[in-house]
Structure formats: C-alpha cells, structure tokens
Amino acid sequence: MSEKLLKVEHLYQYFPAGGFGKNKKYVQAVDDVSFYVKKGETLGLVGESGCGKTTTGRSLLRLYEPTKGRIVYDGKVLFDSGDVPMMDEDSNDILENGEPKFGKKTAVDMKPYRREMQIVFQDPYASLDPRMTVGDIVGEAIDIHHLASSKEERYQKIQRLLECVGLNSEHANRYPHEFSGGQRQRVGIARALAVDPKFIVCDEPISALDVSIQAQVVNMFEDLQAEMGLTYLFIAHDLSVVKHISNRIGVMYLGRLVELADSYELIFNSLHPYTKSLISAIPIADPKIARANKRIVLKGDVPSPLNPPSGCRFRTRCPYATEQCAAEVPKWREVSKGHFAACHNLEKVN
Ligand code: SF4
C-alpha cells in the first residue's frame, strides 16, 4: 500500500463573492492544500462545517474547477494551473492586486476518469432523482459508459450491485421515496460502484443517517474496500467515525490542512492545538475515563473564509497564539515520519 494513486498539490479553490477590480472579494474555501492518497488506503478528512473538506473532495474530482493547483491521478495530470511548486515546496500568496494569478493551465477531459473516480454524496435524499427507479439510477452510469452489451447484461449488473450493497433485486423497480435514509445511501453507493471505480470520494456519507445505521454503512464501506481494492477519501466532521475507518487522517481548519498523520498517531500523539481540541470532544463510553479526560473548549466562532485572519488562520481561537502567528503563515512540515503539521509553536503546545 505504498503507491500514490492521487496527488493533490497546492490546491486552491476561491469563489468570487462580489466587488470589482482590487476590491473583488473571494471566499477562500480551500487554500494551499497538499496531500496524497495511497492505493487501497482510506484517507480521512475531518474538520468542522465550512472548513473546506467537501470543496476539496469536489475540486479534486473537478466537479468544481480548481482556482489553482495540481491534481495527479495514477500518474496522469488531471489539472495543473501551471504555476504551483512541487508538493514539498512552499507556495506563495495567490492574489495579486486582488485577482488570482494563473500560469499556463492544463485541464484534461474528465470523462474517461469519471469511471475510475466516483463520489458518494452526503445527502441521500437530494442526490437521487425522485422520478427515476432505483434500477434506472444505478443503470444510468452503465449506459453512459457503455458497460453492458445487452439489456440482460445491464439487468444482471444492476441486480448484482444492489445485492452487493445489501439491497435485493425487487428494489430495482422502486422509487427513492420508498426507501429509508440508510437504504437510499446504499443506492447512492451502488450507483458509484456501477462503473467499477478505483477511487471514491465519500463525502460525509453517514452524516444524514441514524446512529444505528451509521455503523452498518461504515462496515459496508470497509467490506467493499476489502473485496474490490477500493481507495477512499472519507470526508466527515465526526472524528470518532473517521478514526474507525481511516488509515491516515488529515485535519482541516478554515480551508487549510493543519495536521495529517496515521490514524493511531493522530489520535494518541496529536500535535496541533486544533486537532487536540477535536480529539478531546470525542465521547468516551467509560464514565471514569471520561471524567479524567480534560475537554478543550475553543473560544469564539470560526472566522469568515471571505476575510480569514492573517498568518495562521487558527490564531483567533488558539490559546498559544503569538505575534509571529499573526505575521507569518505556519509552514506545513513533516515533524516525524509521515506526521505533518502547520504550527509555529509546536514545542510550546506539546
Ligand atoms: Fe496557534 Fe500559532 Fe500554532 Fe496557529 S501557529 S496553531 S496560532 S500557536
């Protein structure tokens, strides 16, 4: 599990939000995010709502065209804005006179890659067409990519996919409203699997589900991965779920990655103050241990991505912030093997 299937280098996603010329404003949803996903692994991406996890997942699939950065999938460049350094080099400010700077852009046609790179959406209610039967929803991707040579083969494929996600063949003739939330999410997963993908962005696939169903769906993701050798980017705001399914975990805050490490290392040896506060909020079943566990409560609200704080974006809520934190963006550095963090004061924090 060492080969890198996906590389995201210095990814930026800025959305225009009004104003003209120098006064033009941008929602800085994703800002200089770099990571890779190894073949067959699950990389978890966590952070509170609005931190840019979903935008990162959608941008790397080019459902949103990135503002800047480089995306390499299985050795092929899917997008390159032409002016970003390599992953382990520092990036510069991207706004020049209020406008993003661009180099010579390379953006390939994504259709051949849509088969290999799929997404399971957060909302199983909104992501399925209410006027289509489940059979047609799953079969649509088979039709678009010409994956069945006859009606019978298409029918067999749909039956197999439904069984694969724990539904039965008679469900193919029903409409999405006839299912529970958990079953609808299974339909969404069957649709993603219909094209034999290698890589799936799981965008908060269990957030809309009851807690009792969440475990079933997470287990199903793990079983499918073991069976089909899938690679996941698993996005969620609940660290307790992500640590269960992920090999490595990245933590995002206000559009930037602040820490990334192996799951075990991140949970038991976290370095960044924001990660520590997220970990302290994980519920503990044993009341004795829970009482002994010190909860870190952050003060204040998350600032607006329209006007993020200078330097470290976490500084307005960080108990360890210094003047340097306001003046300089902390460097993304490898603190120990495979453990990355961005903070000026790691020695003070730990
Ligand atoms: Fe806190 Fe400064 Fe570290 Fe940011 S760089 S997390 S503000 S100590």
Tab-separated table of N, CA and C and ligand atoms in Angstrom, residues 272-274 312-316 318-322 324-325 328 330 342-346 349, ligand 1:
chain	number	residue	atom	x	y	z
A	272	HIS	N	-1.141	19.484	16.820
A	272	HIS	CA	-1.728	20.811	16.595
A	272	HIS	C	-2.826	21.095	17.622
A	273	PRO	N	-2.905	22.337	18.136
A	273	PRO	CA	-3.921	22.638	19.150
A	273	PRO	C	-5.356	22.398	18.670
A	274	TYR	N	-5.607	22.611	17.373
A	274	TYR	CA	-6.976	22.384	16.880
A	274	TYR	C	-7.320	20.889	16.898
A	312	CYS	N	-1.538	32.507	10.702
A	312	CYS	CA	-2.230	31.245	10.991
A	312	CYS	C	-3.721	31.520	11.109
A	313	ARG	N	-4.518	30.795	10.356
A	313	ARG	CA	-5.963	31.053	10.362
A	313	ARG	C	-6.623	30.653	11.679
A	314	PHE	N	-5.918	29.871	12.482
A	314	PHE	CA	-6.499	29.401	13.742
A	314	PHE	C	-6.190	30.367	14.890
A	315	ARG	N	-5.419	31.422	14.610
A	315	ARG	CA	-4.861	32.233	15.721
A	315	ARG	C	-5.928	32.933	16.556
A	316	THR	N	-7.103	33.242	15.968
A	316	THR	CA	-8.120	33.961	16.744
A	316	THR	C	-8.753	33.076	17.822
A	318	CYS	N	-6.779	30.274	19.109
A	318	CYS	CA	-5.717	29.422	19.648
A	318	CYS	C	-5.192	29.973	20.974
A	319	PRO	N	-5.149	29.173	22.025
A	319	PRO	CA	-4.631	29.665	23.314
A	319	PRO	C	-3.115	29.882	23.306
A	320	TYR	N	-2.414	29.411	22.276
A	320	TYR	CA	-0.955	29.533	22.236
A	320	TYR	C	-0.482	30.606	21.244
A	321	ALA	N	-1.413	31.390	20.709
A	321	ALA	CA	-1.057	32.332	19.631
A	321	ALA	C	-0.047	33.387	20.102
A	322	THR	N	0.908	33.698	19.217
A	322	THR	CA	1.913	34.740	19.494
A	322	THR	C	1.879	35.750	18.342
A	324	GLN	N	4.049	36.189	16.098
A	324	GLN	CA	4.504	35.526	14.864
A	324	GLN	C	3.324	34.862	14.146
A	325	CYS	N	2.356	34.358	14.926
A	325	CYS	CA	1.209	33.653	14.336
A	325	CYS	C	0.368	34.596	13.470
A	328	GLU	N	3.019	35.517	10.131
A	328	GLU	CA	3.503	34.507	9.157
A	328	GLU	C	2.573	33.312	9.089
A	330	PRO	N	2.076	29.580	9.095
A	330	PRO	CA	2.959	28.490	9.540
A	330	PRO	C	3.235	27.497	8.416
A	342	ALA	N	1.141	22.132	10.737
A	342	ALA	CA	1.461	23.525	10.415
A	342	ALA	C	1.212	24.372	11.653
A	343	CYS	N	2.272	24.678	12.402
A	343	CYS	CA	2.144	25.484	13.615
A	343	CYS	C	3.518	26.053	13.967
A	344	HIS	N	3.566	27.323	14.383
A	344	HIS	CA	4.846	27.943	14.758
A	344	HIS	C	5.343	27.456	16.120
A	345	ASN	N	4.400	27.063	16.970
A	345	ASN	CA	4.773	26.842	18.381
A	345	ASN	C	4.552	25.409	18.854
A	346	LEU	N	4.947	24.450	18.042
A	346	LEU	CA	4.691	23.059	18.406
A	346	LEU	C	5.353	22.687	19.735
A	349	VAL	N	3.172	24.007	22.521
A	349	VAL	CA	1.863	23.336	22.591
A	349	VAL	C	2.013	21.938	23.209
B	1	SF4	FE1	-1.766	28.505	17.463
B	1	SF4	FE2	0.188	29.966	16.420
B	1	SF4	FE3	0.237	27.334	16.183
B	1	SF4	FE4	-1.535	28.771	14.830
B	1	SF4	S1	0.675	28.819	14.562
B	1	SF4	S2	-1.922	26.888	15.915
B	1	SF4	S3	-1.999	30.378	16.282
B	1	SF4	S4	0.391	28.512	18.076
